[in-house]
XYZ file of C-alpha atoms in Angstrom:
768
model
C 232.150 134.713 141.820
C 228.464 134.981 143.029
C 226.406 137.860 142.014
C 223.751 139.495 143.476
C 220.938 136.951 141.647
C 223.488 134.342 142.529
C 223.322 134.750 146.364
C 219.543 135.789 145.984
C 218.865 132.167 144.753
C 220.990 130.561 147.384
C 218.938 132.074 150.003
C 215.971 131.035 148.347
C 217.064 127.580 148.409
C 218.365 127.435 152.226
C 215.247 129.741 153.410
C 212.953 127.102 151.740
C 215.453 124.293 153.140
C 214.479 125.347 156.389
C 210.510 126.277 156.106
C 210.257 122.323 155.372
C 212.682 121.155 157.608
C 210.222 123.301 160.260
C 207.612 121.334 158.915
C 208.483 118.135 158.675
C 209.435 118.849 162.766
C 206.282 119.995 163.058
C 204.109 117.003 161.978
C 206.792 114.729 163.189
C 206.762 116.310 166.974
C 203.192 115.998 166.903
C 202.842 112.051 166.797
C 202.287 110.487 170.051
C 205.468 107.598 168.657
C 208.082 110.073 168.446
C 207.021 112.078 171.770
C 210.328 110.508 173.271
C 212.131 112.001 171.109
C 210.940 115.303 170.562
C 210.325 115.999 174.468
C 213.299 113.532 176.177
C 214.200 115.693 178.496
C 211.003 115.334 180.247
C 211.448 111.573 180.148
C 214.265 111.641 181.274
C 213.428 114.223 184.590
C 210.270 111.904 184.904
C 207.742 114.531 183.963
C 205.855 113.592 181.188
C 204.409 110.215 180.576
C 204.013 108.044 177.482
C 200.930 109.310 175.151
C 200.125 106.042 173.412
C 199.254 104.411 177.004
C 195.798 104.935 176.392
C 192.459 106.128 173.612
C 192.197 104.351 170.519
C 194.797 101.946 168.546
C 195.622 104.803 165.587
C 195.808 107.834 168.129
C 198.409 105.905 169.975
C 200.537 106.668 166.883
C 199.037 109.621 164.584
C 197.942 112.415 166.025
C 194.594 112.871 164.468
C 193.948 116.790 166.216
C 194.216 118.563 162.712
C 194.066 122.154 164.590
C 197.389 121.488 166.235
C 198.969 121.177 162.705
C 197.987 124.452 161.827
C 200.436 126.206 164.834
C 203.390 124.326 163.036
C 205.544 127.005 164.178
C 204.150 127.402 167.551
C 207.127 125.981 169.365
C 209.750 128.856 168.458
C 207.380 131.417 171.342
C 207.053 128.342 173.542
C 210.403 128.129 173.576
C 211.336 131.553 174.715
C 208.598 132.081 177.532
C 210.155 129.919 180.257
C 212.424 132.342 182.232
C 216.276 132.609 182.619
C 216.352 131.636 186.311
C 213.529 128.719 185.771
C 215.748 127.255 182.596
C 218.890 127.019 185.018
C 217.067 124.845 187.088
C 215.649 122.932 184.570
C 219.125 122.237 182.148
C 221.768 123.765 184.256
C 224.247 126.547 183.836
C 226.408 125.252 181.242
C 223.185 125.097 178.764
C 222.124 128.644 179.682
C 225.241 130.108 179.775
C 226.029 128.449 175.803
C 222.966 130.098 175.169
C 223.941 133.804 175.721
C 226.713 133.102 173.535
C 224.375 133.442 170.775
C 222.216 136.272 172.154
C 226.176 137.797 172.935
C 226.112 137.526 169.222
C 222.658 139.544 168.590
C 223.968 141.827 171.405
C 227.121 142.722 169.463
C 225.872 143.067 165.955
C 222.589 144.438 165.796
C 223.806 147.851 166.451
C 226.938 146.922 164.173
C 224.834 146.399 161.318
C 222.640 149.350 162.013
C 225.512 151.744 162.101
C 227.746 150.091 159.204
C 224.563 150.239 156.611
C 223.779 153.514 158.056
C 227.313 155.172 157.422
C 229.820 152.556 155.448
C 227.824 151.197 153.347
C 226.465 154.989 151.263
C 229.863 155.705 151.679
C 231.502 152.557 149.667
C 228.200 152.584 147.089
C 229.184 155.868 145.622
C 232.210 155.127 144.262
C 233.375 153.695 140.523
C 236.234 152.273 141.707
C 235.550 148.358 140.895
C 233.976 149.432 137.543
C 237.015 151.043 136.140
C 239.448 148.534 137.632
C 237.244 146.097 135.407
C 237.401 148.414 132.789
C 241.300 148.809 132.818
C 242.934 145.953 134.970
C 240.193 142.987 134.375
C 239.817 142.246 137.810
C 236.951 140.501 138.628
C 233.907 142.184 140.689
C 229.804 142.112 141.628
C 227.049 144.094 142.689
C 228.027 142.614 145.897
C 231.053 144.326 146.201
C 230.464 147.563 144.821
C 229.460 147.569 148.773
C 232.664 146.971 150.542
C 235.848 149.187 150.886
C 237.322 147.971 147.678
C 234.905 150.351 145.781
C 236.774 153.181 147.406
C 239.797 154.519 145.564
C 243.378 154.735 146.633
C 244.741 157.978 149.038
C 240.553 158.364 149.750
C 239.677 160.575 152.507
C 236.718 158.277 152.853
C 238.560 155.787 154.663
C 238.955 157.862 157.856
C 235.080 156.462 157.606
C 235.814 152.907 158.026
C 238.483 154.118 160.773
C 235.941 155.891 163.017
C 233.819 152.991 162.965
C 236.492 150.417 163.642
C 237.004 152.290 166.340
C 232.961 152.480 167.231
C 232.709 148.530 166.230
C 235.570 147.725 168.595
C 234.520 150.123 171.892
C 230.913 148.252 171.476
C 232.005 144.594 170.706
C 234.437 144.934 174.027
C 231.644 147.191 176.575
C 229.359 144.110 175.881
C 231.732 141.476 176.399
C 232.923 143.115 179.802
C 229.499 143.648 180.680
C 228.590 140.103 179.332
C 231.791 138.437 181.124
C 230.367 140.145 184.565
C 227.462 138.914 184.356
C 228.458 135.510 184.038
C 231.071 135.627 186.595
C 228.202 136.390 188.917
C 225.441 133.831 187.455
C 228.511 131.328 188.388
C 229.182 132.610 191.858
C 225.471 132.262 192.274
C 224.967 129.345 191.241
C 228.001 127.405 192.900
C 226.637 129.212 196.239
C 223.078 127.831 196.052
C 223.654 124.549 194.176
C 222.797 121.452 195.434
C 225.725 119.303 197.696
C 227.821 117.374 195.364
C 230.882 115.059 195.557
C 233.161 117.267 193.557
C 232.784 120.218 195.927
C 234.599 118.258 198.697
C 236.886 116.357 196.907
C 240.603 116.924 194.718
C 241.887 114.766 192.336
C 246.023 114.100 193.656
C 248.117 112.849 190.457
C 251.612 111.525 190.465
C 251.770 109.985 193.703
C 255.527 108.859 194.455
C 255.824 105.104 195.057
C 256.502 103.671 198.302
C 258.162 100.068 198.336
C 256.399 99.454 201.641
C 252.988 101.046 201.637
C 250.500 101.206 198.720
C 248.758 103.925 197.063
C 245.885 104.327 198.953
C 247.698 104.078 202.750
C 250.564 106.369 201.062
C 247.668 108.635 200.228
C 246.383 108.062 203.404
C 248.996 109.005 205.542
C 249.916 111.838 203.034
C 246.471 113.636 203.917
C 246.275 112.748 207.571
C 249.843 114.343 208.092
C 249.066 117.127 206.047
C 245.243 117.986 206.377
C 245.268 116.242 209.938
C 241.557 118.053 210.994
C 240.271 118.203 207.559
C 240.608 114.599 205.780
C 238.332 112.033 204.772
C 238.337 109.325 202.676
C 240.070 108.511 199.285
C 239.384 106.347 196.476
C 242.572 105.058 194.494
C 242.227 105.075 190.371
C 242.806 101.729 188.870
C 243.493 100.821 185.394
C 239.794 98.986 184.368
C 240.232 100.014 180.424
C 240.039 96.469 179.633
C 237.181 95.696 182.432
C 235.258 98.082 180.912
C 236.053 97.174 177.166
C 234.288 93.575 178.244
C 230.941 95.157 179.952
C 230.678 96.824 177.025
C 231.391 93.798 174.788
C 228.929 92.307 177.178
C 225.974 94.659 176.349
C 226.441 94.535 172.853
C 225.661 90.901 172.781
C 222.807 91.294 175.477
C 221.180 93.375 173.010
C 221.958 90.612 169.854
C 220.347 88.148 172.535
C 217.485 90.714 172.846
C 216.750 90.875 169.327
C 216.474 87.479 168.703
C 214.659 86.294 171.424
C 211.883 89.267 170.640
C 212.494 87.988 167.074
C 211.440 84.724 167.781
C 208.559 85.642 170.301
C 207.009 87.260 167.763
C 207.219 83.893 164.909
C 208.213 80.449 166.874
C 207.610 78.145 164.163
C 211.537 78.419 163.026
C 214.604 78.307 164.956
C 216.653 81.491 164.307
C 220.079 80.857 162.567
C 223.178 83.374 162.840
C 226.783 82.470 160.460
C 229.848 83.369 162.665
C 232.024 84.737 159.645
C 232.267 88.503 158.946
C 229.784 90.683 159.359
C 227.323 87.293 159.375
C 228.124 87.682 155.956
C 229.599 83.681 155.764
C 230.597 80.705 158.014
C 229.357 78.431 160.130
C 225.375 78.616 160.984
C 224.428 78.408 164.588
C 221.394 78.768 166.134
C 220.800 82.566 167.465
C 219.973 82.195 170.912
C 222.002 79.427 171.802
C 224.892 80.965 170.812
C 224.599 85.001 172.478
C 223.412 83.005 175.133
C 227.138 81.166 175.024
C 228.547 84.399 174.361
C 226.677 85.995 177.263
C 227.791 83.715 179.654
C 231.664 83.605 178.657
C 231.918 87.277 178.382
C 230.347 87.440 182.099
C 232.984 84.683 183.074
C 235.683 86.824 181.709
C 234.357 89.882 183.337
C 234.243 87.922 186.847
C 237.992 87.323 186.592
C 239.237 90.801 184.950
C 237.783 92.298 187.690
C 239.124 89.774 190.369
C 242.683 90.858 188.707
C 242.140 94.316 189.022
C 240.972 94.383 192.476
C 244.451 92.419 193.500
C 246.978 93.493 190.648
C 248.982 96.501 192.486
C 250.408 96.902 188.858
C 246.172 98.017 187.824
C 246.399 100.708 190.696
C 247.258 103.985 189.343
C 250.151 106.608 191.307
C 246.759 108.800 191.218
C 243.451 109.320 193.802
C 240.391 110.918 194.356
C 240.546 112.037 197.987
C 237.789 113.863 200.051
C 237.413 116.051 202.739
C 235.235 116.804 205.453
C 234.438 120.290 204.143
C 234.746 122.323 201.039
C 236.768 125.470 202.367
C 240.129 122.095 203.028
C 238.952 121.167 199.569
C 239.484 124.256 198.291
C 242.882 124.753 199.921
C 244.271 121.785 199.297
C 243.187 122.083 195.497
C 244.702 125.288 195.118
C 248.024 124.988 196.743
C 251.396 123.569 196.322
C 251.313 119.794 198.945
C 255.375 119.319 198.918
C 258.706 121.282 198.060
C 258.638 118.859 194.665
C 256.355 120.709 192.328
C 256.227 117.690 190.196
C 254.963 115.179 192.950
C 251.194 115.336 195.207
C 249.975 117.257 192.301
C 246.277 118.210 193.087
C 243.839 119.887 191.140
C 239.610 120.277 191.751
C 238.158 116.860 190.943
C 235.756 116.701 188.098
C 232.345 115.927 189.140
C 231.676 111.747 188.775
C 229.464 112.155 185.456
C 232.060 114.254 184.166
C 235.291 111.834 184.483
C 236.467 110.364 181.785
C 237.736 106.782 183.252
C 239.388 105.574 180.124
C 242.287 108.455 180.579
C 242.627 107.905 184.691
C 244.779 104.922 183.809
C 247.309 107.041 181.619
C 250.540 107.291 183.635
C 251.542 111.140 184.194
C 254.969 111.259 183.249
C 253.485 110.511 179.806
C 251.235 113.578 179.168
C 253.601 115.752 178.430
C 255.036 113.556 175.532
C 251.127 112.875 174.363
C 250.391 116.705 174.206
C 253.433 117.678 172.028
C 253.039 114.719 170.059
C 249.480 115.893 169.577
C 250.601 119.555 168.589
C 252.876 118.358 165.861
C 250.154 116.002 164.715
C 247.711 119.245 164.887
C 249.645 121.370 162.636
C 249.972 118.932 160.127
C 246.339 118.406 159.883
C 245.744 121.902 159.977
C 248.311 122.821 156.757
C 247.689 119.517 155.446
C 243.936 119.980 155.002
C 244.344 123.079 152.771
C 245.342 120.860 150.044
C 241.742 119.138 149.709
C 240.113 121.575 150.765
C 241.108 124.047 147.878
C 240.874 120.935 145.500
C 237.254 120.578 146.336
C 236.544 124.210 146.247
C 238.045 124.641 143.077
C 235.544 121.507 141.546
C 232.761 123.541 143.199
C 232.803 126.415 140.956
C 231.706 126.738 137.464
C 235.099 126.446 135.986
C 236.305 123.587 137.725
C 232.961 121.562 136.899
C 233.535 122.506 133.147
C 237.546 121.208 133.696
C 236.680 118.034 135.543
C 233.394 117.071 133.504
C 233.531 118.869 130.276
C 230.036 116.944 128.976
C 228.487 118.947 131.469
C 229.236 122.309 130.264
C 225.502 122.969 129.038
C 223.967 121.877 131.801
C 225.854 124.293 134.249
C 226.051 127.284 131.581
C 222.372 127.641 131.962
C 221.153 130.290 134.378
C 219.421 128.919 137.409
C 221.921 126.174 137.154
C 224.710 128.781 137.192
C 223.335 130.673 140.383
C 222.633 127.106 142.195
C 226.249 126.269 141.727
C 227.947 129.758 142.553
C 225.258 130.693 145.418
C 225.476 127.003 147.553
C 227.695 124.338 146.335
C 230.729 126.002 147.359
C 228.957 126.588 151.179
C 227.796 122.822 150.843
C 230.693 121.314 149.637
C 233.361 123.174 152.400
C 230.781 121.796 154.816
C 230.525 118.312 153.724
C 234.199 117.937 153.706
C 234.613 119.086 157.340
C 231.941 116.838 158.496
C 234.811 114.036 160.638
C 236.717 116.796 161.586
C 235.159 116.942 164.899
C 235.848 113.394 165.725
C 239.052 113.403 164.493
C 239.954 116.189 167.055
C 238.111 114.478 169.973
C 240.327 111.307 169.241
C 243.212 113.785 169.321
C 242.297 115.060 172.986
C 241.420 112.121 174.094
C 244.920 110.451 173.326
C 246.165 113.905 175.503
C 245.221 112.474 178.268
C 242.748 115.036 179.684
C 240.622 113.362 182.594
C 237.367 115.146 182.754
C 234.485 114.996 179.487
C 234.057 118.812 179.676
C 237.975 119.798 179.279
C 238.202 117.098 176.173
C 235.645 119.050 174.814
C 237.218 122.461 175.709
C 240.590 121.252 174.216
C 238.702 119.924 171.253
C 236.996 123.301 171.061
C 239.795 125.032 170.993
C 241.685 123.035 168.042
C 238.284 123.140 166.274
C 238.704 127.280 165.825
C 242.185 127.353 165.518
C 241.738 125.364 162.014
C 238.476 127.210 161.189
C 240.514 130.027 161.249
C 243.090 128.737 159.434
C 241.107 126.292 157.187
C 238.035 127.819 156.872
C 239.003 131.587 156.816
C 242.224 132.342 155.813
C 242.544 129.701 152.965
C 239.363 130.531 151.943
C 240.215 134.690 151.687
C 243.901 134.447 151.005
C 244.202 131.341 148.311
C 240.825 132.183 146.770
C 241.410 135.821 146.260
C 244.470 134.469 144.579
C 243.182 131.962 142.195
C 240.243 134.149 141.098
C 243.045 137.247 140.569
C 245.322 134.844 138.777
C 245.009 136.496 135.155
C 245.297 140.127 136.855
C 248.674 138.793 138.691
C 250.074 137.636 135.398
C 249.939 140.826 133.454
C 251.173 143.370 136.070
C 253.981 144.134 137.659
C 255.292 142.777 140.849
C 254.673 145.555 142.986
C 250.916 145.677 141.845
C 250.633 142.361 143.466
C 249.645 143.378 147.360
C 247.114 146.181 145.291
C 245.262 143.140 144.255
C 245.164 141.068 146.799
C 244.046 144.365 149.121
C 240.941 144.555 146.344
C 240.707 140.875 146.527
C 239.921 139.779 150.157
C 236.709 142.183 150.788
C 235.242 140.154 147.269
C 235.375 136.679 148.768
C 232.497 138.477 151.532
C 230.476 136.272 148.774
C 231.399 133.112 149.278
C 231.338 133.395 153.145
C 227.345 134.878 152.438
C 226.887 131.229 151.119
C 228.717 129.103 153.732
C 226.343 131.046 155.860
C 223.519 130.527 154.198
C 223.758 126.748 154.019
C 225.461 126.107 157.371
C 223.648 128.812 159.593
C 220.076 128.680 158.151
C 219.380 124.829 156.955
C 221.940 123.664 158.605
C 220.595 125.374 162.210
C 217.354 124.397 160.622
C 218.002 120.605 160.101
C 219.409 120.166 163.728
C 215.945 120.443 165.519
C 215.117 117.446 163.121
C 217.207 115.023 165.153
C 217.178 112.401 162.539
C 219.858 109.808 163.745
C 218.198 110.211 167.443
C 214.823 109.585 165.894
C 215.863 106.632 163.599
C 217.989 104.545 166.523
C 215.142 104.968 168.489
C 212.487 103.662 166.776
C 215.202 100.461 165.745
C 216.006 99.939 169.433
C 212.585 100.432 170.653
C 211.135 97.958 167.663
C 214.155 95.102 168.128
C 215.174 96.101 171.337
C 213.453 96.847 174.205
C 211.446 94.869 176.464
C 211.179 97.396 179.704
C 210.468 100.927 180.395
C 214.024 100.911 181.424
C 215.278 99.355 177.879
C 212.892 102.097 176.653
C 214.364 105.057 178.288
C 218.070 104.008 177.506
C 216.731 103.674 173.998
C 216.409 107.781 173.964
C 219.320 109.316 172.713
C 218.644 113.164 173.568
C 222.542 114.101 172.775
C 223.998 117.739 174.236
C 224.909 120.699 173.449
C 228.176 119.747 171.882
C 230.491 122.254 173.426
C 233.323 120.772 171.269
C 231.367 121.160 167.941
C 229.219 123.996 168.658
C 230.847 126.944 169.869
C 233.651 127.037 167.265
C 231.455 127.536 164.455
C 229.717 130.558 166.451
C 233.033 131.425 166.640
C 233.986 131.704 162.958
C 230.528 133.661 162.659
C 232.162 136.120 165.060
C 235.028 136.095 162.887
C 233.363 136.769 159.688
C 231.461 139.484 161.586
C 234.097 141.415 163.147
C 236.459 141.394 159.986
C 233.783 142.193 157.365
C 231.823 144.542 159.544
C 233.651 147.546 158.422
C 234.743 145.869 155.385
C 232.114 144.461 153.732
C 228.639 145.236 155.733
C 226.487 143.434 152.915
C 227.609 140.391 155.408
C 226.261 141.037 158.991
C 222.418 140.410 158.588
C 223.024 137.057 156.675
C 224.854 136.833 160.472
C 222.068 137.985 162.071
C 219.694 135.725 160.552
C 222.009 132.705 162.125
C 222.360 134.060 165.583
C 218.510 135.059 166.145
C 217.446 131.562 164.543
C 220.039 129.536 166.366
C 219.213 130.698 169.869
C 215.320 130.000 169.086
C 216.133 126.310 167.900
C 218.791 125.373 170.662
C 216.500 126.884 173.186
C 214.189 124.691 172.324
C 216.195 121.854 172.555
C 217.954 122.747 175.759
C 214.298 122.964 177.118
C 212.920 120.049 175.300
C 215.493 117.549 174.773
C 219.398 117.780 175.062
C 220.284 116.238 178.740
C 223.636 117.734 179.279
C 226.453 115.194 180.331
C 227.879 116.970 183.004
C 227.618 120.684 184.776
C 230.667 122.871 184.758
C 228.933 126.204 186.055
C 230.464 127.742 182.736
C 233.945 126.721 183.446
C 234.515 127.393 179.173
C 233.328 131.174 178.997
C 237.161 132.592 179.762
C 237.641 130.667 176.464
C 234.631 132.301 174.497
C 235.987 135.750 176.038
C 239.285 134.432 174.548
C 238.399 133.830 171.141
C 235.972 136.902 170.455
C 238.811 138.988 171.549
C 241.242 137.663 169.062
C 238.789 137.770 166.448
C 238.579 141.301 167.199
C 242.184 141.949 167.130
C 242.492 139.865 163.952
C 239.933 142.024 162.299
C 241.851 145.340 163.277
C 244.959 143.853 161.735
C 243.474 142.667 158.407
C 241.831 146.222 158.150
C 245.317 147.802 158.440
C 246.519 145.684 155.831
C 243.873 146.496 153.454
C 244.253 150.233 154.155
C 247.892 149.671 153.615
C 246.986 148.455 150.017
C 244.995 151.368 149.224
C 247.232 153.967 150.428
C 245.949 155.440 153.501
C 249.234 156.813 154.447
C 247.254 159.127 156.917
C 244.462 156.898 158.445
C 246.282 153.766 158.494
C 248.768 154.234 161.488
C 245.755 155.600 163.355
C 244.695 152.112 163.414
C 247.360 151.253 165.521
C 246.077 151.622 168.608
C 243.050 149.583 168.248
C 244.887 146.043 169.202
C 247.457 147.122 171.701
C 244.047 148.889 173.857
C 242.312 145.673 172.644
C 244.802 143.529 174.257
C 245.247 145.591 177.292
C 240.661 145.138 177.791
C 241.910 141.502 177.610
C 244.393 141.603 180.149
C 242.348 143.748 182.643
C 238.959 141.251 181.861
C 241.157 138.427 182.574
C 242.546 139.765 186.201
C 239.306 141.042 186.629
C 236.783 138.344 185.933
C 238.589 135.004 185.259
C 239.550 134.188 188.987
C 235.801 133.409 189.475
C 236.310 130.650 186.795
C 239.583 128.879 187.786
C 239.865 129.356 191.242
C 236.698 128.920 194.402
C 237.241 131.593 197.060
C 237.546 130.358 200.275
C 234.833 132.568 201.499
C 232.463 130.956 199.700
C 233.526 127.647 200.352
C 233.425 128.788 203.899
C 229.808 130.092 203.931
C 228.438 126.919 202.048
C 230.133 124.950 204.903
C 228.618 126.828 207.248
C 225.046 127.123 206.146
C 225.317 123.317 205.442
C 226.429 122.479 209.122
C 223.863 124.537 210.449
C 221.143 122.494 208.150
C 222.253 119.278 208.524
C 224.478 118.768 211.199
C 224.306 114.867 211.644
C 225.010 114.601 207.774
C 227.036 111.315 207.004
C 229.869 113.053 204.683
C 231.457 109.829 204.553
C 228.722 107.536 203.569
C 227.544 110.116 200.960
C 231.429 110.378 199.559
C 232.718 106.678 199.754
C 231.428 105.341 196.459
C 231.152 108.595 195.118
C 234.633 107.912 192.764
C 234.101 104.346 192.299
C 234.736 103.382 188.542
C 231.251 102.851 186.789
C 232.362 98.942 186.063
C 232.408 98.468 189.998
C 229.126 99.878 190.756
C 225.955 98.024 191.545
C 223.961 96.595 188.902
C 223.429 93.655 186.505
C 226.999 93.121 185.923
C 228.571 93.446 189.734
C 226.093 91.789 191.531
C 228.591 89.686 193.465
C 230.647 92.732 193.811
C 231.963 93.387 197.293
C 232.617 96.806 197.850
C 235.395 96.039 200.820
C 237.749 94.794 197.731
C 238.389 98.432 196.520
C 239.137 99.711 200.210
C 236.081 101.427 201.788
C 236.184 102.575 204.899
C 234.213 101.844 207.586
C 231.981 104.549 209.839
C 234.229 105.028 212.828
C 236.932 106.905 212.563
C 239.973 106.492 210.823
C 242.648 104.309 211.995
C 245.802 103.689 209.784
C 247.880 100.531 209.677
C 251.709 100.788 208.226
C 253.954 98.838 207.088
C 256.601 100.945 207.423
C 259.965 100.747 209.930
C 259.611 104.372 211.447
C 256.107 104.890 212.335
C 256.736 108.718 212.851
C 254.647 109.738 209.771
C 251.077 108.428 211.740
C 249.604 111.023 213.874
C 246.714 108.107 214.271
C 246.172 104.745 216.556
C 247.648 101.434 214.848
C 245.386 98.601 213.848
C 248.806 96.761 214.648
C 249.931 97.950 217.408
C 247.546 99.749 219.417
C 250.060 102.418 219.996
C 250.048 106.220 219.255
C 252.664 107.744 217.919
C 252.279 111.536 217.156
C 253.780 113.462 213.864
C 257.849 114.172 214.747
C 259.124 113.705 210.714
C 258.269 114.567 207.465
C 256.243 112.322 204.414
């Protein structure tokens, strides 16, 4: 068990690591040849030019102004200068609201930490319960545990202090959450009202279109909406299964990169032709001329792309029963997206279309009827992943202790028994072992989310974040607390009667705070500081810049600014909310470490959002209800655990007063859900009408059809070097005149427009 000195050693290591990371970052960011890595957002916005274009040769690569190095932490105050409204314009509402999660942590835990240290620490410290337990029952403890509730004897009236503090912490947390929910709901409505015109404001995604033997999906969708939305329907873009085509385009790009690499390499040294082996990974096989080989491969794949494109366009099986339907006004789109279209609730399902850059195109090709089965399978898979992961995590954690190392490698006993090495192992190794073991988890969860069939990147990230949070709760929190406490107190369990075991667990749970302190320092201090280095994007940029870049466009594509990574960042933040709320009334010693994390992360990620990250999409903070709900769940968990802990302490008079806390918290959650959540899941018709009215007054001659007709065309069909000969008419784009609907049906009662075939009109007099 980590002692106060072990925590001090761990703190020193992590503070030193963070400081070294900041120094390295300060040096790297000042070098001209790294400018595109550490200021990539400004390049993508066209507001910064390369500093390496002029000046002396050395100055193109190295900053020789030594005064700049003296202000190596100057980026911190600079990151705080940009006001929030300007930051919203610069980076979007999603990024700003994501930053407010860190700010929310500071607003909640600063007053809680002050109150806990002023009231609870003296109450806990002025007892000798753990000292007596160590002498009489051989229960292990450390100096840190004397600051916790474990140091208060059973039946003590001092537990009333913890109950009063629990009420105070709950009231303050709920108050801050409510004010933040209100603020962000207003920010969202204001942002939606003031943002520029976007295709998703006029478009809904229609799924599960019923089959029709007489008409294609495009014709059927057009007929349906001309009948049911005759004054508002504008155009539609059917969804096609172009996944194979997308794979071919991706493969061609890879081959083109290799061709560019060998052409550049040959241009620099043309004394001999470059050869490449055709075997596995180029390690063996027939040797051929590299440039000729990749030219042939690119030509071959180009022909395959052209053939596959024709098949996708002409083959009816490639057309999915789904379509992006656009309307003439935002009001009409809001009505359609938020209402049931037919008496059969399983057909003609409508939802708001994601913005074009948020669409996850591969999943649009998944049949809607298979989504339920896919999600059921992933629920089962996630259950087994979560609970079977406990075994390897417990194994790794057991090795990351003095006893585990000595048992696995007895020859290291002399080394690990050294006082400094012992402090490093107990105060640093468990946290770093857990973090390394979880490094591949986000990728696994994202693959599971993609398999479930979500159609937008934002929804994929939100589902992945939700599962990551549950996984952290079960494996990082519960497994570490319960199994860790059981293993540490095993000798005490074996030498006492069964009715004493709950008491020992109640005493041992607060003692696991030392492990979480080390984890916070590794993950929340050094980990956050390491984020600012961006080592992977830095290395990849210079490799691409050296071997692949031929034009300024290539250099821009070589930049990998990344994004806020909601699916990985938000669950990590929520783990700190959970730890802070659980341990605030139990072991206040943990709170200062959490405050350092929130403050440091807020500064680091604000800098990254201003200068580096380029968000993939803009959901107008649609994720906030999830954030609010997870903080509420952490609050309820902390209340239930405190009730259980006091139950083991025989605080019979005090514990029942905690029962009201979860009830009140759940009631508060339902109040916020009813009061503020509608702003995140529905679009008010009043707001839509106002925005339409303003736009009509400002741009009365707006060609909305021209703006929307190609907004939701699959990326592989958009005009670029791969699609030079592509004919837009093949996807059924509409002409500028009024819509005239042809029909192949025997009856034409469903078509309220002139037919190109007969030229007669047929007013609506039947059903679709």
